[in-house]
Short mmCIF file of C-alpha atoms and ligand atoms in Angstrom, two decimals:
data_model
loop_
_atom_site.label_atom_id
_atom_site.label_comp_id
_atom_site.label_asym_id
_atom_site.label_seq_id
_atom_site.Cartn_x
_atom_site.Cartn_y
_atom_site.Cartn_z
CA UNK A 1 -56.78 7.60 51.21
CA UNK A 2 -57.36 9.03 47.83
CA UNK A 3 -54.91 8.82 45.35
CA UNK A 4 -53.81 5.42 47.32
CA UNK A 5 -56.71 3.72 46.40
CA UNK A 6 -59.41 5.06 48.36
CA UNK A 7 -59.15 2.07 49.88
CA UNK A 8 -62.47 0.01 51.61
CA UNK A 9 -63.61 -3.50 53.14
CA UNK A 10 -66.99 -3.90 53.02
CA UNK A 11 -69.68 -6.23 53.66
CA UNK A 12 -71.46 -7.62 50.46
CA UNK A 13 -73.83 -10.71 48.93
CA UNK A 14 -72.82 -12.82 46.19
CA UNK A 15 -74.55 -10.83 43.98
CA UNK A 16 -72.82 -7.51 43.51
CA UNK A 17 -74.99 -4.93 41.93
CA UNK A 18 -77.70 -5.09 44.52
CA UNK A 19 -77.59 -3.53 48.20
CA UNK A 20 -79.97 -6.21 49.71
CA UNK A 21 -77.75 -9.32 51.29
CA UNK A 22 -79.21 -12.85 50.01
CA UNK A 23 -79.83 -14.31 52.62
CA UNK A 24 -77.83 -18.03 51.56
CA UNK A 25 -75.81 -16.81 49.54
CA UNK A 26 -74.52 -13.97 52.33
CA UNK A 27 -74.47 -16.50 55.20
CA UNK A 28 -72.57 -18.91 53.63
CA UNK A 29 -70.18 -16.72 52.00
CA UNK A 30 -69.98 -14.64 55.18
CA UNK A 31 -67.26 -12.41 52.89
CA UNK A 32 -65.55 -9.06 53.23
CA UNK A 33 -64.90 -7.16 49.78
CA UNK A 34 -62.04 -5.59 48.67
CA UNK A 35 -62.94 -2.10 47.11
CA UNK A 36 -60.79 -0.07 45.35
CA UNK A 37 -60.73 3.12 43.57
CA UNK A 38 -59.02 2.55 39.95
CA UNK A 39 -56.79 5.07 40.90
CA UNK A 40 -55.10 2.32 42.72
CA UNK A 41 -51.38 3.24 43.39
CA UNK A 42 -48.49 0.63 43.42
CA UNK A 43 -49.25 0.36 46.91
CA UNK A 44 -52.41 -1.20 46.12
CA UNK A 45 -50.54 -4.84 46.20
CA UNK A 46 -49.11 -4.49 49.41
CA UNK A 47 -52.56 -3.76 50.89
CA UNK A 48 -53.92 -6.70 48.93
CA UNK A 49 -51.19 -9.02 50.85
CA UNK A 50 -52.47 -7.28 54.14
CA UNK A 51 -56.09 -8.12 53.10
CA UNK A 52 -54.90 -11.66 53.08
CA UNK A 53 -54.92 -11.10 56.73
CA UNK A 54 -58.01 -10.10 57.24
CA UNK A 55 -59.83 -12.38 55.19
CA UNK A 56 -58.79 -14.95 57.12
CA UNK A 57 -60.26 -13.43 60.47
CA UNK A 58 -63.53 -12.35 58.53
CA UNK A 59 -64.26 -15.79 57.65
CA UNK A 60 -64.19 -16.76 61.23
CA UNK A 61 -67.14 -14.90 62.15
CA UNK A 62 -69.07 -11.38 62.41
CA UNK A 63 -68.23 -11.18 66.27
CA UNK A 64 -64.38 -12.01 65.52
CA UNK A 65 -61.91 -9.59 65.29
CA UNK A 66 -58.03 -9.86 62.97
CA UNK A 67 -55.23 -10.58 65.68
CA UNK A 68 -53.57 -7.16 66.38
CA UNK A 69 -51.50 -5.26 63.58
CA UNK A 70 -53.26 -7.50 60.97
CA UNK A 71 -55.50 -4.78 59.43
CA UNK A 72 -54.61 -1.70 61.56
CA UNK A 73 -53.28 0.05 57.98
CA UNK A 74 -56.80 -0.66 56.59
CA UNK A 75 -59.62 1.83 56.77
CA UNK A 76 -63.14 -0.60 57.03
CA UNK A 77 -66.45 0.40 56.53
CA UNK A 78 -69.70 -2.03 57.01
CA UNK A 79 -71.50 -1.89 53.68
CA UNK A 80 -74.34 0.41 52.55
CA UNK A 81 -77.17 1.07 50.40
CA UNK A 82 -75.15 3.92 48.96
CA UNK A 83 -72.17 2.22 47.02
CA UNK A 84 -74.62 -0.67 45.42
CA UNK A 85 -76.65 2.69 44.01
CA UNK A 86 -73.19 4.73 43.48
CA UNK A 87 -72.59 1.70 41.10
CA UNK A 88 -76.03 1.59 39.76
CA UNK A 89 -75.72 5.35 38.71
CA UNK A 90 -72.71 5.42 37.15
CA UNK A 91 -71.79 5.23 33.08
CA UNK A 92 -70.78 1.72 32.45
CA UNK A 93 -68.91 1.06 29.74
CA UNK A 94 -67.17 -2.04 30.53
CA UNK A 95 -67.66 -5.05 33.06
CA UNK A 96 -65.19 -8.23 34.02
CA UNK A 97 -65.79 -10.83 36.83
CA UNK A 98 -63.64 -13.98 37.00
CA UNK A 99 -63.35 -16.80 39.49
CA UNK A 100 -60.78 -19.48 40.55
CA UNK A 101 -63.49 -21.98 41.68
CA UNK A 102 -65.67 -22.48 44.18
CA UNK A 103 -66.00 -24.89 47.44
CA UNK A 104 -63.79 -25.36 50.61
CA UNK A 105 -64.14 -22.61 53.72
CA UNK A 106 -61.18 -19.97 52.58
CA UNK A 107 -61.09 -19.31 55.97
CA UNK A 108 -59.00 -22.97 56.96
CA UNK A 109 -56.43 -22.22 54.23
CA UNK A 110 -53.00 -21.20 55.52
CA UNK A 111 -52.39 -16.96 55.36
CA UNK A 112 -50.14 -17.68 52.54
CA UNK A 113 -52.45 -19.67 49.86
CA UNK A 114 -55.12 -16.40 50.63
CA UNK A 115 -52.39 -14.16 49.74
CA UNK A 116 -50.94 -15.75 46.81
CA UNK A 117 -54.65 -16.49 45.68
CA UNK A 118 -55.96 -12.90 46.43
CA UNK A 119 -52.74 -11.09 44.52
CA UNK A 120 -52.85 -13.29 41.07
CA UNK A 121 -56.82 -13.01 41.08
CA UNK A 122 -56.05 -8.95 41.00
CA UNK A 123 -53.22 -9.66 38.72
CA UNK A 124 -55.44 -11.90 36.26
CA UNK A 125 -58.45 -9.25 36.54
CA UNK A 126 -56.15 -6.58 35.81
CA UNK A 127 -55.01 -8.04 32.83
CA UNK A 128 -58.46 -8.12 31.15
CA UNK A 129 -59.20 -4.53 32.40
CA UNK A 130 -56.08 -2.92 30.55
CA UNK A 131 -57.21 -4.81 27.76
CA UNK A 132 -61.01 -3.67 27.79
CA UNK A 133 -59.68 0.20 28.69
CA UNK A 134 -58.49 -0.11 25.44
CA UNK A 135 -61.19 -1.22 23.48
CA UNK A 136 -60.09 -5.18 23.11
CA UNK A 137 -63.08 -7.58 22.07
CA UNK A 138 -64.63 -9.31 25.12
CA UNK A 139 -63.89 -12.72 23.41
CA UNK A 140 -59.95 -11.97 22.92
CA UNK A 141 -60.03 -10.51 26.68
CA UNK A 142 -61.87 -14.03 28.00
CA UNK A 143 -59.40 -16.20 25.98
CA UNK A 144 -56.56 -13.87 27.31
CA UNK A 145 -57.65 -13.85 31.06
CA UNK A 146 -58.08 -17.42 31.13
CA UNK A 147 -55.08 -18.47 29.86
CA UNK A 148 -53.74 -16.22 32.21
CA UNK A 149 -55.44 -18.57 34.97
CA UNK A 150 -54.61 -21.79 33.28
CA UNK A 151 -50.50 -20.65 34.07
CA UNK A 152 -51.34 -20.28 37.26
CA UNK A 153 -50.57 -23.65 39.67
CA UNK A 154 -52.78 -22.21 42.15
CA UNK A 155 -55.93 -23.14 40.22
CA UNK A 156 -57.61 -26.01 39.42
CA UNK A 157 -57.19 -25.30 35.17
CA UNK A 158 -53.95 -26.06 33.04
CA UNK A 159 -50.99 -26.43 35.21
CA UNK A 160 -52.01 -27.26 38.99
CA UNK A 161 -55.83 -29.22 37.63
CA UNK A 162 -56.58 -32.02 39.89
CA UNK A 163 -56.25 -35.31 38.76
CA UNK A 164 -58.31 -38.04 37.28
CA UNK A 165 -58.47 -41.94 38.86
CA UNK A 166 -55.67 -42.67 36.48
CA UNK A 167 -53.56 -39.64 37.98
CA UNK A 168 -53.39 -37.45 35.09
CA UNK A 169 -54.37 -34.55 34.70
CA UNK A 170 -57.35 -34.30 31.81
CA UNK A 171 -58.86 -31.10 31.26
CA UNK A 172 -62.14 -29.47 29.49
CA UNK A 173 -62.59 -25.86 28.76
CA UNK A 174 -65.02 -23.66 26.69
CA UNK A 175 -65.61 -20.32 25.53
CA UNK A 176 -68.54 -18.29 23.79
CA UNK A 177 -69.12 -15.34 21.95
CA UNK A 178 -72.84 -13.92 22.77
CA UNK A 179 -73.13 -12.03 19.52
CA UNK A 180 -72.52 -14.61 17.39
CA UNK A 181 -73.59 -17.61 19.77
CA UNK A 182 -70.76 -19.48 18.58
CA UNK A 183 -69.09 -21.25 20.58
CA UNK A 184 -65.98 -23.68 21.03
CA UNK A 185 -65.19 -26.82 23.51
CA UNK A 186 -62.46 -29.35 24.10
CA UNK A 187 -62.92 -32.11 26.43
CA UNK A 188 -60.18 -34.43 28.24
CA UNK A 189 -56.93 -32.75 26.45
CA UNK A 190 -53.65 -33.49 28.42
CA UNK A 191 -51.25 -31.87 25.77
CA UNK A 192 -52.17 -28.46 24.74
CA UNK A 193 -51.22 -25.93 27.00
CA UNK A 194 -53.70 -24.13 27.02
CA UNK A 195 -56.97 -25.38 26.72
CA UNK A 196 -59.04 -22.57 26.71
CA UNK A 197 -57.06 -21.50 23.26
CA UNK A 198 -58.06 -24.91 21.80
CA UNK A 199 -61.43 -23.71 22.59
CA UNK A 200 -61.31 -20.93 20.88
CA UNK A 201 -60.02 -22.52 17.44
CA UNK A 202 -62.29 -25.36 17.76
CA UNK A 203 -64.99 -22.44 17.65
CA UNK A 204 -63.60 -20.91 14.10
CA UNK A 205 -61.73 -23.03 12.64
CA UNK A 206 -64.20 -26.35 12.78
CA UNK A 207 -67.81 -25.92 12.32
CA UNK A 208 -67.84 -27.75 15.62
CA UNK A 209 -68.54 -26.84 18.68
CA UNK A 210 -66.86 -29.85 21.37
CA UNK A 211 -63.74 -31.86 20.22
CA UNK A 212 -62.67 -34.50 22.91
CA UNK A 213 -59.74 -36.40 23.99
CA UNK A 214 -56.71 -37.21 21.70
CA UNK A 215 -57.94 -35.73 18.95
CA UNK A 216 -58.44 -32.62 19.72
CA UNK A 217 -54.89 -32.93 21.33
CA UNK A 218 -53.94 -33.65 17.35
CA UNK A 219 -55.98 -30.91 16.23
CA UNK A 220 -54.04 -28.41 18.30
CA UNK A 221 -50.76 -29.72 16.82
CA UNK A 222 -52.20 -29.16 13.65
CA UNK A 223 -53.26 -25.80 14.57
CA UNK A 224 -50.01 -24.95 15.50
CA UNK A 225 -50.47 -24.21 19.35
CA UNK A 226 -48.19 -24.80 22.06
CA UNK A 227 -47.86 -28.12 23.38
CA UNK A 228 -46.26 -29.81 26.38
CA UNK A 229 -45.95 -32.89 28.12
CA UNK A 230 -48.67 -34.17 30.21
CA UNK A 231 -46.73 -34.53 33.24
CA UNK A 232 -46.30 -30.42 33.09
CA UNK A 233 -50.03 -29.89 34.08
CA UNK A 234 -49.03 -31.91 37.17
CA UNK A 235 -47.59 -30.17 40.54
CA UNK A 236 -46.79 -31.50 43.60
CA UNK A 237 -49.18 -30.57 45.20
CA UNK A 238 -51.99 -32.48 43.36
CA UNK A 239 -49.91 -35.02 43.28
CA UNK A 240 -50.47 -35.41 46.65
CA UNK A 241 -53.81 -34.89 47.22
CA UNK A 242 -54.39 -37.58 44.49
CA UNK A 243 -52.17 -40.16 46.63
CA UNK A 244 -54.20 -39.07 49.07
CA UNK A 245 -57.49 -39.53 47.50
CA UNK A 246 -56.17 -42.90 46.34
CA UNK A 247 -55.46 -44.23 49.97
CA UNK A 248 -58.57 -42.83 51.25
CA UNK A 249 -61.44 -42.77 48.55
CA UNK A 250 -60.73 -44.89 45.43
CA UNK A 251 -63.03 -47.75 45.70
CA UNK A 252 -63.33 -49.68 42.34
CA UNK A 253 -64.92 -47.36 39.77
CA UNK A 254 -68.54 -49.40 39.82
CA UNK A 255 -69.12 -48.78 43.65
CA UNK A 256 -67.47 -45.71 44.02
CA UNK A 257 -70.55 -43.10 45.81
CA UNK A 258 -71.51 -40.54 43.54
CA UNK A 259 -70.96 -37.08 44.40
CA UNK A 260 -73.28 -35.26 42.19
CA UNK A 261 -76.25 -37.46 43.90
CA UNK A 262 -76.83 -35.78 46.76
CA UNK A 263 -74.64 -33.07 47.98
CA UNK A 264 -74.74 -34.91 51.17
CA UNK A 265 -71.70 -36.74 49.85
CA UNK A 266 -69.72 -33.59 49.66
CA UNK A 267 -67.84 -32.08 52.74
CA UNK A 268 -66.70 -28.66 52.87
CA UNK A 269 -64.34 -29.32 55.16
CA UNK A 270 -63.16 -32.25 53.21
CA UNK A 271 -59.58 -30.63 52.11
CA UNK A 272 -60.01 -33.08 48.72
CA UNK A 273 -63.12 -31.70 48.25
CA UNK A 274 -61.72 -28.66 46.30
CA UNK A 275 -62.88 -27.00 43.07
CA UNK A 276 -60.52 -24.20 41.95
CA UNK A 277 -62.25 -24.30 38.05
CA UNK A 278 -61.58 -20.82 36.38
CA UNK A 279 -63.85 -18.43 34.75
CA UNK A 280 -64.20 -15.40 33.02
CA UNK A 281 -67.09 -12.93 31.83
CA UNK A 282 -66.88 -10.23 30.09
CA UNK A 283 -69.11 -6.77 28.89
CA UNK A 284 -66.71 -5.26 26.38
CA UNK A 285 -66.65 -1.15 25.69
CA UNK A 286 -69.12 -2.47 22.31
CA UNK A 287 -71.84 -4.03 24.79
CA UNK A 288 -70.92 -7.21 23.41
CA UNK A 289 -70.67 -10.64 25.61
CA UNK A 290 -68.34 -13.53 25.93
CA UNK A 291 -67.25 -16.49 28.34
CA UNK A 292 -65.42 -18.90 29.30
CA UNK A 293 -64.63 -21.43 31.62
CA UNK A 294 -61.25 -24.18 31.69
CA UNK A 295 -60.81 -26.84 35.07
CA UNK A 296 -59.32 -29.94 35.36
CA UNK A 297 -62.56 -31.20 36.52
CA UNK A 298 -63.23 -33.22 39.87
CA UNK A 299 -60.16 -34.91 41.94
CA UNK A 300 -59.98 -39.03 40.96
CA UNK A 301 -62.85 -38.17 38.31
CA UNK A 302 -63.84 -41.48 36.61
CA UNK A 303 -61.11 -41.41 33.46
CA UNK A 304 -63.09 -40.08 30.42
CA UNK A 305 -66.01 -38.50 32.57
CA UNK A 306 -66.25 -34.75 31.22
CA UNK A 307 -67.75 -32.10 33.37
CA UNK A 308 -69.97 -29.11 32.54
CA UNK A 309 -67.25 -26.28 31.88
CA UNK A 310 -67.04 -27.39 28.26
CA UNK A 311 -70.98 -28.11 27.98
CA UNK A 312 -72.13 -25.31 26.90
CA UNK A 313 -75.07 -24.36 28.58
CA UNK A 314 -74.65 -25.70 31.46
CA UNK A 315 -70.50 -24.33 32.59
CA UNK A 316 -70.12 -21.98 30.18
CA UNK A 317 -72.71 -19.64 27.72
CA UNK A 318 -72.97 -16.08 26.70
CA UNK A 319 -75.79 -14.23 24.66
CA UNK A 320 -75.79 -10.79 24.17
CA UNK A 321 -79.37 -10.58 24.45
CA UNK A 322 -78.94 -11.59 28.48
CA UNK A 323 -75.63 -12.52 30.01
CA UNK A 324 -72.45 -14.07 29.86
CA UNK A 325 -72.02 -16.83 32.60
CA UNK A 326 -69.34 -19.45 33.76
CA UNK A 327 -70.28 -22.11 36.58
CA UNK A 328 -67.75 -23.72 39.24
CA UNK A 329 -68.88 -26.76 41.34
CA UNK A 330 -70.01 -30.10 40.75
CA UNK A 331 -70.57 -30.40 37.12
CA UNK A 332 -72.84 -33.10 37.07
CA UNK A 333 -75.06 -31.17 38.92
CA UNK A 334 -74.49 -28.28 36.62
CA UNK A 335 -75.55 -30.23 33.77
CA UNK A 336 -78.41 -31.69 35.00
CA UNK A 337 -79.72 -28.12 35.36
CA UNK A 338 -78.03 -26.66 32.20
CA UNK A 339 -77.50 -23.94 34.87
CA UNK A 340 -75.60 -21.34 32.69
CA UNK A 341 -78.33 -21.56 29.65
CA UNK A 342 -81.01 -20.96 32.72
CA UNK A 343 -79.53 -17.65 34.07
CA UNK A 344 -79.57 -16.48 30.62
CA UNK A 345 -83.20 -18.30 30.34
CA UNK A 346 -85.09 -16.57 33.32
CA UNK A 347 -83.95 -12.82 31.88
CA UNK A 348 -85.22 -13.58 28.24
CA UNK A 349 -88.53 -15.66 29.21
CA UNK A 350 -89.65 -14.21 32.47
CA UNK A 351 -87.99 -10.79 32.81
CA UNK A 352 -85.93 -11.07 35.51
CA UNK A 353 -82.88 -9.26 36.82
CA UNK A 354 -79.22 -11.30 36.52
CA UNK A 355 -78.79 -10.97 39.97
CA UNK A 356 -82.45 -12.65 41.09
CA UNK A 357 -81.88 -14.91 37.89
CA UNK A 358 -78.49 -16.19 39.02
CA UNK A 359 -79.24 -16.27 42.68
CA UNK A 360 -82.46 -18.31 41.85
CA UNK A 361 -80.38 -20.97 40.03
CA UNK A 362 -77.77 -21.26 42.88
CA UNK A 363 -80.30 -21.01 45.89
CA UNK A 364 -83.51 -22.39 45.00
CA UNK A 365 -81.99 -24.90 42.33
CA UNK A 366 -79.19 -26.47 43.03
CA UNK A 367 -78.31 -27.98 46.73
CA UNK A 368 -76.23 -26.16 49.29
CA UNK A 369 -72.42 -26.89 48.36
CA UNK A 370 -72.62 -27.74 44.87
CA UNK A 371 -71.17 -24.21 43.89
CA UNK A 372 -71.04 -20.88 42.05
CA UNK A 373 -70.69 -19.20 39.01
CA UNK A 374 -70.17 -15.65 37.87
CA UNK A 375 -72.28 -13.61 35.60
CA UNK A 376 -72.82 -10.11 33.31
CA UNK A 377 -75.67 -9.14 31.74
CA UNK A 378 -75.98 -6.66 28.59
CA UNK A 379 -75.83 -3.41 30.78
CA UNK A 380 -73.14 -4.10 32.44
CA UNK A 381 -73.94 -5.45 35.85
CA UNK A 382 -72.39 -8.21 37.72
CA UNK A 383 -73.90 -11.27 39.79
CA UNK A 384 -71.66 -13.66 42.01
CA UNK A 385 -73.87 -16.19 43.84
CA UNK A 386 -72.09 -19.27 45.46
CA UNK A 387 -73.39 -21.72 47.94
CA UNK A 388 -70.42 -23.45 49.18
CA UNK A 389 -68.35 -21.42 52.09
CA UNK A 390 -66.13 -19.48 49.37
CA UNK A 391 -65.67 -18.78 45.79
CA UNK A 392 -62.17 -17.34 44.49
CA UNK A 393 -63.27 -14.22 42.66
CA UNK A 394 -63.15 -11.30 41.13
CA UNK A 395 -64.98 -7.92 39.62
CA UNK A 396 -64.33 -4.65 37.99
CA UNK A 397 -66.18 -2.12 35.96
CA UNK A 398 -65.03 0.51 34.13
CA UNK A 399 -66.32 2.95 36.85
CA UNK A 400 -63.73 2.78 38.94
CA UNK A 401 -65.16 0.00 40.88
CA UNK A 402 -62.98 -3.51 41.76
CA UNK A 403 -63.32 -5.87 44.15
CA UNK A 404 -61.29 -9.17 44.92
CA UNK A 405 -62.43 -11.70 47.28
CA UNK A 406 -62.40 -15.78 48.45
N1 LIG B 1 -67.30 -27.84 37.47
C1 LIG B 1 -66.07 -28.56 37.37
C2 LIG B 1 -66.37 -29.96 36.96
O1 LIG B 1 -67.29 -30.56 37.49
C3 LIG B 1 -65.29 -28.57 38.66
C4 LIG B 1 -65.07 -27.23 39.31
O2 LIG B 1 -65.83 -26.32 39.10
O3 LIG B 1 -64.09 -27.09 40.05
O4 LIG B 1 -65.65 -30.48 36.16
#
């Protein structure tokens, strides 16, 4: 296959840069990866569509196989040792992970949505690595890769977010730079279009760092970016699961169970239980951090309640010193734990690794099905832990290495 991609599915753990499976994090996930050579040839999205396929049968189980034809054209090999350490050895001069959100099984969505989800999370991820190949700052690339995301309907961010109790769609986002530690917020917006840009201007042109609600839908008129129409973040399709959610779950506000309580209350095989947040990390060519996180938050969230992708600390952080990290899942829980500040945390005060860091915090911490969040530390390397049954995602290094999986 070389010069087509050197094209490879292979077993992996959330957590990329290590051979060893976690244990939760590998069970639940139960994941194939996509592995690519960068020397992937236009044929490369064509194979992605037939990895759709497969993806589907792998989440059905180790001892079942793709229906027939389904991923005949694709050569598979189990995982080993030897391509975590190939990785390991190599000269790293640039590292980008994003997800699309984690919770429900990929494996019950229709062939289609793993397709469509699988080819713009390549398509997003490549856009950030043309833009780090040539030597862009790892804040412009988050800000640019997001936004990216946000345009997309498929995710839960910008146009396609969920919507609140009122049926609107109300969204938070954040980014930070880990040299500087700066960092930008925006909380409830429904009129800039993208919210992740907002973000950004919030963190240099206020000596702020979170700007909620209408106002900071006025401040990004006054800033000059674009702005639409609120009903343009809605699509059909949310606008169905939110009639849906209405018939079903919306009890009055006061008695309404709280999900972040226990995760007892969540079901993964609840189709409203969905969280498609998007995320972005980034190790530019410089060594220098950033991240950033947008969502539209939980489905028939409370009106007003704000989530942690714009807390920074606990969706979103980045400090050069560590890592770069952006959360998906329940955000209350998120908060509670100021998960993305702990990752970050463990490496500085107790020495650890990002990958045992970040696994700790979504194994040990936080209960089964509350989510996932992507991470890069200083040198380079990349942890993906999740503890729901899938987490939209994706990874590349300037080695050659990619990978794209649900
Ligand atoms: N963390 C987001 C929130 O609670 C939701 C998600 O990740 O999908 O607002």
């Amino acid at each position: 296959m070389k010069g087509c991609g050197d094209l490879a599915l292979f077993r992996r753990s959330g957590g990329i840069k290590r051979p060893a499976a976690s244990p939760r994090a590998a069970s639940v996930g139960g994941s194939l990866a996509v592995r690519l050579r960068r020397s992937a040839c236009l044929g490369s999205f064509l194979w992605l569509l037939l990895l759709g396929y497969w993806e589907v049968a792998a989440g059905m189980g180790d001892g079942e196989k793709p229906a027939a034809g389904q991923a005949a054209a694709v050569e598979v090999r189990q995982a080993s040792a030897a391509a975590g350490t190939e990785r390991e050895s190599s000269q790293m001069r640039w590292s980008i992970a994003i997800h699309g959100g984690a919770g429900s099984d990929p494996a019950k969505w229709d062939v289609d949505t793993q397709s469509a989800r699988l080819a713009s999370l390549e398509s997003c991820l490549r856009l950030g690595m043309e833009r780090l190949e040539r030597g862009d700052a790892a804040l412009d690339v988050v800000e640019q890769v997001v936004m990216a995301l946000e345009d997309d309907p498929l995710f839960n961010a910008g146009r396609g977010a969920v919507l609140d109790e009122r049926g609107g769609a109300r969204l938070d986002a954040a980014i930070m730079e880990g040299a500087s530690k700066r960092a930008g917020a925006v909380a409830g917006v429904e009129r800039v279009k993208h919210p992740i840009q907002l973000a950004r201007q919030v963190m240099q042109q206020t000596s702020h760092v979170l700007v909620s609600g209408a106002a900071a839908d006025q401040l990004a008129g006054a800033l000059g970016l674009e702005q639409v129409e609120p009903e343009y973040f809605v699509t059909e399709k949310q606008r169905a699961s939110w009639q849906q959610w209405q018939q079903r779950d919306a009890a009055p506000a006061q008695v309404r169970p709280n999900r972040a309580d226990s995760s007892a209350n969540v079901s993964v095989d609840d189709p409203l239980f969905y969280l498609g947040t998007v995320g972005c990390v980034v190790r530019d060519q410089h060594g220098r951090l950033a991240a950033g996180t947008s969502t539209g938050g939980l489905l028939g969230k409370r009106y007003g309640r704000i989530g942690d992708s714009p807390i920074i600390g606990a969706g979103t952080y980045a400090d050069d010193a560590s890592c770069a990290v952006s959360c998906t899942g329940i955000g209350e829980l998120f908060i509670r734990e100021v998960v993305a500040h702990a990752v970050a945390a463990r490496m500085k005060l107790a020495g650890e690794t990002l990958a045992d860091s970040a696994d700790h915090l979504i194994e040990q911490v936080l209960p089964v099905n509350s989510g996932g969040l992507i991470a890069v530390d200083a040198a380079g390397n990349i942890a993906m832990p999740f503890n729901t049954p899938g987490m939209s995602r994706a990874a590349a290094d300037s080695s050659g290495w990619l990978e794209v999986k649900l």
